[in-house]
Tab-separated table of C-alpha atoms (C1' of nucleotides) in Angstrom:
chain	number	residue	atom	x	y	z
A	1	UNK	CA	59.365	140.202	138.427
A	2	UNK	CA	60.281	137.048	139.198
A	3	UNK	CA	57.340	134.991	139.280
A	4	UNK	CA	57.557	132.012	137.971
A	5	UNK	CA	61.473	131.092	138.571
A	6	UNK	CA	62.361	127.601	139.840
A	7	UNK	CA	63.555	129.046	142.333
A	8	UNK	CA	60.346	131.095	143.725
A	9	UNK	CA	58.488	127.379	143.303
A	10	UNK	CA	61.145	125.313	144.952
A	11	UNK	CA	60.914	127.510	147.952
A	12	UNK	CA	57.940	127.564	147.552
A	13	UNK	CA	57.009	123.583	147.818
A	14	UNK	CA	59.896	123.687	150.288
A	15	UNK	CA	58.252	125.591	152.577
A	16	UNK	CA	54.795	123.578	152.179
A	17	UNK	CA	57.447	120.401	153.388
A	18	UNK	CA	58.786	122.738	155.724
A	19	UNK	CA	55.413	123.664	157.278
A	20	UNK	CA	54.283	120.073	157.638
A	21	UNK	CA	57.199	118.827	159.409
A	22	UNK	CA	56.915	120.980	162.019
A	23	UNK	CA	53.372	120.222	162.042
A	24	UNK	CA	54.263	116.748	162.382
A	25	UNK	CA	57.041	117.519	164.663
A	26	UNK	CA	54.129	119.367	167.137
A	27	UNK	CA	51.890	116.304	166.698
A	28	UNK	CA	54.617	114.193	167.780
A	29	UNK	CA	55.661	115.815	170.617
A	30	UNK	CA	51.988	116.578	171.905
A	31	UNK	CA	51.251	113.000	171.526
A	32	UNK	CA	48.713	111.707	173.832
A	33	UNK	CA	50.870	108.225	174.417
A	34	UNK	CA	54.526	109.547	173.973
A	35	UNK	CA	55.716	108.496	171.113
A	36	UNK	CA	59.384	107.504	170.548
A	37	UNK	CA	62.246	110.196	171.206
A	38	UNK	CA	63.995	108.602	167.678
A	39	UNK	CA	60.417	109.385	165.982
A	40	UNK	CA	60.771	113.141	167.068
A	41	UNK	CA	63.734	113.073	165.989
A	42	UNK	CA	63.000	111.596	162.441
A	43	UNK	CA	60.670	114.325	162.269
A	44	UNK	CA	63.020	117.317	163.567
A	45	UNK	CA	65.592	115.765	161.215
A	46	UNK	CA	62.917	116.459	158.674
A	47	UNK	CA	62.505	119.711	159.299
A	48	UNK	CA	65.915	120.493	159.671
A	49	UNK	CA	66.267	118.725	155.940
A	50	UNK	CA	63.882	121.197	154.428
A	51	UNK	CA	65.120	124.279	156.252
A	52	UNK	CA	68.601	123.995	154.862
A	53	UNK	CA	67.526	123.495	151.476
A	54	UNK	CA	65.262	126.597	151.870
A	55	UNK	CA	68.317	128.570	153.156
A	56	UNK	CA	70.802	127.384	150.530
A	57	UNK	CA	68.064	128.488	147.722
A	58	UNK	CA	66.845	131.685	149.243
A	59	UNK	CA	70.620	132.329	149.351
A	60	UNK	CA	71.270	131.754	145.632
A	61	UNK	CA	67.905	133.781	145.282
A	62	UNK	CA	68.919	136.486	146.958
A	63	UNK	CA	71.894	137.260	145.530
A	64	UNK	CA	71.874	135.591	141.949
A	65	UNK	CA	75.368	136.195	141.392
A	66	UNK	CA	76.887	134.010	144.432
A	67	UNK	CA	78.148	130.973	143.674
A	68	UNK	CA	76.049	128.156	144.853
A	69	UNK	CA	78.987	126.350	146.057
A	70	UNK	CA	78.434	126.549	150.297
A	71	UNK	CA	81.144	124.187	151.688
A	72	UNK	CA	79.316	124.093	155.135
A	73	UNK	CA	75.390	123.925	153.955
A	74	UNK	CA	75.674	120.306	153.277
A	75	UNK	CA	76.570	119.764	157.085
A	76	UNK	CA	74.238	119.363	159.571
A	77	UNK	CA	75.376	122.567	161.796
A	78	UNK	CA	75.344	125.987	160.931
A	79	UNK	CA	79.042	127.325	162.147
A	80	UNK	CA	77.853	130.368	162.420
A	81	UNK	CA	79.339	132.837	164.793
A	82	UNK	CA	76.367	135.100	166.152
A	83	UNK	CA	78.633	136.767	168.182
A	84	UNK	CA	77.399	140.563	168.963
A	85	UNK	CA	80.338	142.206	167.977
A	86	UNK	CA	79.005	143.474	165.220
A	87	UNK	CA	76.017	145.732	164.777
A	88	UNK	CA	74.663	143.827	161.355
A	89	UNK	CA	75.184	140.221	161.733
A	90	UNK	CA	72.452	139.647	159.222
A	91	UNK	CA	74.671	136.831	156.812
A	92	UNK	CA	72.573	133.516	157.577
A	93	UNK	CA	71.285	134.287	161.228
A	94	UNK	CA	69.047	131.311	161.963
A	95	UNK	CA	65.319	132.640	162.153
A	96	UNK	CA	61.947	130.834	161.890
A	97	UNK	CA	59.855	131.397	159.082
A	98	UNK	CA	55.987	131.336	159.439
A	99	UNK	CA	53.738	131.928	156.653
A	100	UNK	CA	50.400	133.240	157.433
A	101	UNK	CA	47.831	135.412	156.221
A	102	UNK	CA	47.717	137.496	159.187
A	103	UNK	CA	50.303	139.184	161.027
A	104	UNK	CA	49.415	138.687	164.641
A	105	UNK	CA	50.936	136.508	166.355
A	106	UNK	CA	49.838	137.087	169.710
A	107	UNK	CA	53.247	138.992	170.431
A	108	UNK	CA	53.380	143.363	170.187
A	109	UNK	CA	55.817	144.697	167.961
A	110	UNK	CA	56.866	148.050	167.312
A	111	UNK	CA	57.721	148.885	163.634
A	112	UNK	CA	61.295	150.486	163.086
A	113	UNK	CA	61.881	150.201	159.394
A	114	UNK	CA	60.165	149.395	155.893
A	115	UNK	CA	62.069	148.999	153.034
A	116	UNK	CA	61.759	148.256	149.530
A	117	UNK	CA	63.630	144.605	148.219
A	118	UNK	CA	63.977	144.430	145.232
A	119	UNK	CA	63.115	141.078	144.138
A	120	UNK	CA	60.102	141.243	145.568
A	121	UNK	CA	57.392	144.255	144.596
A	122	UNK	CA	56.241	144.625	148.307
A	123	UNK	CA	57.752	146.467	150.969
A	124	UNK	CA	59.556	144.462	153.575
A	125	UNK	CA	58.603	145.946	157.214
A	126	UNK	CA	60.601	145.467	160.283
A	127	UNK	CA	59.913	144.990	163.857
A	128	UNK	CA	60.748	144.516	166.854
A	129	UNK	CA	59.506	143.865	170.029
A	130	UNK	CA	57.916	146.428	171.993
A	131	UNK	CA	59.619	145.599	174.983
A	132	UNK	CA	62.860	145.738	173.539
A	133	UNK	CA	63.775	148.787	175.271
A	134	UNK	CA	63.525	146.686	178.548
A	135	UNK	CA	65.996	144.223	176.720
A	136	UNK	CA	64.284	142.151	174.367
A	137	UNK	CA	66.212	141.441	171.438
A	138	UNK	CA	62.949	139.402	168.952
A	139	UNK	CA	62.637	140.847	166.051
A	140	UNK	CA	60.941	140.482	162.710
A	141	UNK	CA	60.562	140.801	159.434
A	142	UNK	CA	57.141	140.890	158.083
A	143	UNK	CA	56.870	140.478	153.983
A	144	UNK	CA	53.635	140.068	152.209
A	145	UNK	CA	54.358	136.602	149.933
A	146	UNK	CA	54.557	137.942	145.926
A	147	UNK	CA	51.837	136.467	145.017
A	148	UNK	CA	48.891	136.237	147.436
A	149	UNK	CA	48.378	139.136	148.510
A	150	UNK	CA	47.013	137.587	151.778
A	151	UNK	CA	49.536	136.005	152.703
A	152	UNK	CA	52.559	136.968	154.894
A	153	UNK	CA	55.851	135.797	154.788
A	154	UNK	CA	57.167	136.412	158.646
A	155	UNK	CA	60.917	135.961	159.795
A	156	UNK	CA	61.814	135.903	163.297
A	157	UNK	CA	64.733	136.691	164.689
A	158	UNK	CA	66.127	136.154	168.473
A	159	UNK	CA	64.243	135.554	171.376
A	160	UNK	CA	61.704	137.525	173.594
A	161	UNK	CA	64.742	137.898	176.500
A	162	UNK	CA	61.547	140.153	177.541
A	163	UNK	CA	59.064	137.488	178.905
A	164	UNK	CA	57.653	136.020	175.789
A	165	UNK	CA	54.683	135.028	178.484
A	166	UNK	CA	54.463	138.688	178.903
A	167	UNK	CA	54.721	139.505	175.330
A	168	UNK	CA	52.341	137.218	174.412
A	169	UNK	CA	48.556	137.966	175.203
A	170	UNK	CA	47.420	134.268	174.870
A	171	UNK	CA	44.084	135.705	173.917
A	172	UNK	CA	43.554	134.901	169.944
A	173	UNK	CA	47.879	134.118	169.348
A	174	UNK	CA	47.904	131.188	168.013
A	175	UNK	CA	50.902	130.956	165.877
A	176	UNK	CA	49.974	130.003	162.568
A	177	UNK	CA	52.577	127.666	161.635
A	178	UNK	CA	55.463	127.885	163.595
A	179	UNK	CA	58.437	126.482	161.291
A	180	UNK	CA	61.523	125.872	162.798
A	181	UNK	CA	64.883	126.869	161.264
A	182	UNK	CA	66.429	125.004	164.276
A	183	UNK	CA	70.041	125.844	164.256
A	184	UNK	CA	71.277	127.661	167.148
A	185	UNK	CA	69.862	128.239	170.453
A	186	UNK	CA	66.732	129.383	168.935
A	187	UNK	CA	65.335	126.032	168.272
A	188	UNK	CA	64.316	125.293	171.501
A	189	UNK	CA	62.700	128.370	172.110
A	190	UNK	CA	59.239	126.370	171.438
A	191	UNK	CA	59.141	126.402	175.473
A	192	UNK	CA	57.181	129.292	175.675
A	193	UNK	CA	55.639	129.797	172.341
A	194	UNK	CA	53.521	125.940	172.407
A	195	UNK	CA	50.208	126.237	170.939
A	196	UNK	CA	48.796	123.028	172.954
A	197	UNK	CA	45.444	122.303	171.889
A	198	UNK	CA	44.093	125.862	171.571
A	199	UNK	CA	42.131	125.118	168.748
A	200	UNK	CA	41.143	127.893	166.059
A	201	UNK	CA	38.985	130.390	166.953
A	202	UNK	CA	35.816	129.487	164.317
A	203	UNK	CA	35.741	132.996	164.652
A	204	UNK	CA	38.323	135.273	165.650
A	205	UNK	CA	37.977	139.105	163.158
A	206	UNK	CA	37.097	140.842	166.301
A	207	UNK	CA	40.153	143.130	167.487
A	208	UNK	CA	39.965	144.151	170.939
A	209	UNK	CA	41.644	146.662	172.521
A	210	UNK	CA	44.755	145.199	174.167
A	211	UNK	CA	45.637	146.094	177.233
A	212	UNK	CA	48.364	148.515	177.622
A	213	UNK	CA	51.672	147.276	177.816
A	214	UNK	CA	53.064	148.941	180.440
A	215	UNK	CA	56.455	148.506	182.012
A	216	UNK	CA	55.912	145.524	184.309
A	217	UNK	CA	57.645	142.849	186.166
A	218	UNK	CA	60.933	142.626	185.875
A	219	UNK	CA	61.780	145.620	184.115
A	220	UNK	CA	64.595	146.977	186.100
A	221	UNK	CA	64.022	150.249	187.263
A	222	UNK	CA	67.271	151.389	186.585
A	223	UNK	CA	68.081	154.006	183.830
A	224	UNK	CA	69.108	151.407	181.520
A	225	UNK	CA	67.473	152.304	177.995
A	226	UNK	CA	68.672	149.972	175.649
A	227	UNK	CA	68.863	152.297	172.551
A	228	UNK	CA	66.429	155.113	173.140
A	229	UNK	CA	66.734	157.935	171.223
A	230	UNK	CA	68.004	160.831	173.725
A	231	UNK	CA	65.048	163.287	171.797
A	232	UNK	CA	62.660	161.074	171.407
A	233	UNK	CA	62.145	160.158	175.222
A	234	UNK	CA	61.256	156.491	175.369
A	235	UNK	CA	58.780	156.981	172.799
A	236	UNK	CA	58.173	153.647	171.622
A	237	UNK	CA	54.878	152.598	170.442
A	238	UNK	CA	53.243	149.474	170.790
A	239	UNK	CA	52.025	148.035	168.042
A	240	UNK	CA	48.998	145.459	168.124
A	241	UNK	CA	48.244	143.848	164.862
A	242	UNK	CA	45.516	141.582	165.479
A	243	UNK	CA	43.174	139.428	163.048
A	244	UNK	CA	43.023	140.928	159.898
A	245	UNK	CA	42.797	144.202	160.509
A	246	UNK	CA	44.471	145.970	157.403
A	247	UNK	CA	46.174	148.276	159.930
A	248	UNK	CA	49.529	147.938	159.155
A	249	UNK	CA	50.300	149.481	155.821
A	250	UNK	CA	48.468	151.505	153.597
A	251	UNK	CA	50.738	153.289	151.351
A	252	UNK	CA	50.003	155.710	148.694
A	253	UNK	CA	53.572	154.890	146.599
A	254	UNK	CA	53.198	151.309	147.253
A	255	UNK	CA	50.466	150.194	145.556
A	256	UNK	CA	50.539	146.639	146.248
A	257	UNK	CA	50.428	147.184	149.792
A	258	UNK	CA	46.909	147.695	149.891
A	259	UNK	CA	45.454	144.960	150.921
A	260	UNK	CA	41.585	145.217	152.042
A	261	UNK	CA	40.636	142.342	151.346
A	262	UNK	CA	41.955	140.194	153.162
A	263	UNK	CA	40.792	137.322	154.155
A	264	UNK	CA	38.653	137.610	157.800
A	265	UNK	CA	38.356	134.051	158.207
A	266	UNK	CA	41.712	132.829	158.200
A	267	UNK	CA	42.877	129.468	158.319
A	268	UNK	CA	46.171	129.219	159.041
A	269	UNK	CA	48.514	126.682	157.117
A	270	UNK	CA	49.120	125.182	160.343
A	271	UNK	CA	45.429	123.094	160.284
A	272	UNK	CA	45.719	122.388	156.306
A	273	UNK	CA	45.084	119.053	155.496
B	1	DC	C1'	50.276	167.254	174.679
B	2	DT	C1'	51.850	162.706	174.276
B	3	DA	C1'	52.444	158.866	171.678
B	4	DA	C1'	52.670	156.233	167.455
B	5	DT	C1'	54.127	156.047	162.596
B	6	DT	C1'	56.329	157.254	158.488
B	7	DT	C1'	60.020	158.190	155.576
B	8	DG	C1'	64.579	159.265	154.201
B	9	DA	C1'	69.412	158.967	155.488
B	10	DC	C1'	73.164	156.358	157.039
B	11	DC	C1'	75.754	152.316	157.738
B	12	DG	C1'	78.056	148.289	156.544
B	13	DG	C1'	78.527	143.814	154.232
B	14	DG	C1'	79.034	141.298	149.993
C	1	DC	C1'	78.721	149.780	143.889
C	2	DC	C1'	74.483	147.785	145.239
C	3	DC	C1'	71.329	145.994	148.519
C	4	DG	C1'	69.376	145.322	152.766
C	5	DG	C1'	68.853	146.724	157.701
C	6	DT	C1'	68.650	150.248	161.272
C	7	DC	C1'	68.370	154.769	163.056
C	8	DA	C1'	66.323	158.902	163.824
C	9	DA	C1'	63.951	163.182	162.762
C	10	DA	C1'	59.485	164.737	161.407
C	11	DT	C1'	54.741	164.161	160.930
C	12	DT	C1'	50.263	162.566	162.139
C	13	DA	C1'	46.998	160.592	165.118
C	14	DG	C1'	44.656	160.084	169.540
DNA sequence: CTAATTTGACCGGG
DNA sequence: CCCGGTCAAATTAG
């Protein structure tokens, strides 16, 4: 029940910051006369600023007992090692936060896991792409903010090694607010993901039926399945969340997970002010 | 019947 | 030992 720590409100603010820099950081680079490479990079520096301090403190939230002492979070790189060798290389794996009140993102997930945290009274739910058995590595984590019960807290992890272009139905995506934790490779995975000048939709609450994602392109006919279940043949669903459809999660035990009212008319962060 | 979710168990790090 | 993340079997929906 941690509502009102310092904490919860520094990261919160934080991620405000956090939000507009990138914001910033898009305006910058979609500038109609270029602006100055040393502006974007005021402006990325910015960002970078305000994601570090959002890592150090959702550290020392996470685990309250851990020393606050990080020897390397004052530097400007992140010497982490994602190396694959292990199976749960979850430490401090750079991700990008967004914060929206809808999940969609334009991209098709599958769920895989939900999971109770417990600082938080809402369940935590866990994607991943749904072409990951053709490779794709994204995934994310999908956690309803503590307070506003429209509002998502999204994590994403890796990269759509799938096609993000595929991925992606450009219909209605529009990421929301696409903040940057820029430390590793992922940083410059805005190539695929820019949301030039697609403005809003003024109205968007109509879900249509996507089309079905079929094995396409370059999915390489051989037998390799990633990690499909040997029963469950290549059962993998594909999961659409679009607009604010309360689709996703309706449990009985969790009771805050209801969410029906949600707002329809959603304004992402992204356009704020 | 096939496909998509759900839920509990298991794993592994801190 | 506790917590978070993933897997995988079972169930439900289409």
């Amino acid at each position: 029940m941690a509502l009102a720590t310092p904490t919860a409100v520094v990261l919160e603010l934080m991620t405000m910051g956090q939000q507009s820099a990138a914001h910033l950081r898009e305006l910058l680079r979609a500038a109609s006369p270029p602006v100055q490479a040393e502006h974007q990079a005021l402006a990325a520096e910015i960002l970078r600023c305000c994601d570090r301090v959002i890592a150090a403190v959702s550290a020392g939230a996470t685990d309250k007992k851990r020393k606050a002492t990080d020897p390397g979070a004052t530097s400007c790189h992140l010497p982490l090692a994602m190396m694959p060798s292990k199976r749960r290389v979850r430490g401090a794996e750079a991700h990008r936060e967004v914060h929206a009140d809808t999940t969609a993102d334009g991209f098709v997930w599958r769920k895989y896991g939900q999971k109770d945290i417990n600082g938080s009274n809402h369940p935590r739910l866990y994607y991943r792409c749904a072409l990951s058995g053709e490779g794709c590595a994204a995934t994310r984590r999908v956690q309803r903010s503590q307070e506003e019960p429209a509002a998502f807290v999204i994590a994403y992890y890796g990269e759509h090694t799938c096609g993000a272009a595929f991925c992606q139905q450009r219909a209605e995506p529009l990421p929301p607010t696409v903040v940057d934790s820029g430390s590793n490779a992922w940083g410059v995975f805005g190539a695929v993901d820019r949301n030039r000048g697609s403005p809003l939709l003024p109205s968007l609450g109509a879900e249509h039926k996507h089309s079905a994602v079929r094995r396409h392109a370059e999915a390489p006919g051989d037998t390799s399945r990633r990690w499909s279940s040997p029963s469950s043949s290549s059962s993998y669903s594909s999961e659409v969340e679009l607009g604010a459809s309360p689709v996703e999660g309706f449990l009985d035990g969790n009771f805050d997970w209801e969410w029906e009212t949600v707002v329809n008319s959603l304004s992402f962060g992204d356009l704020l002010h």
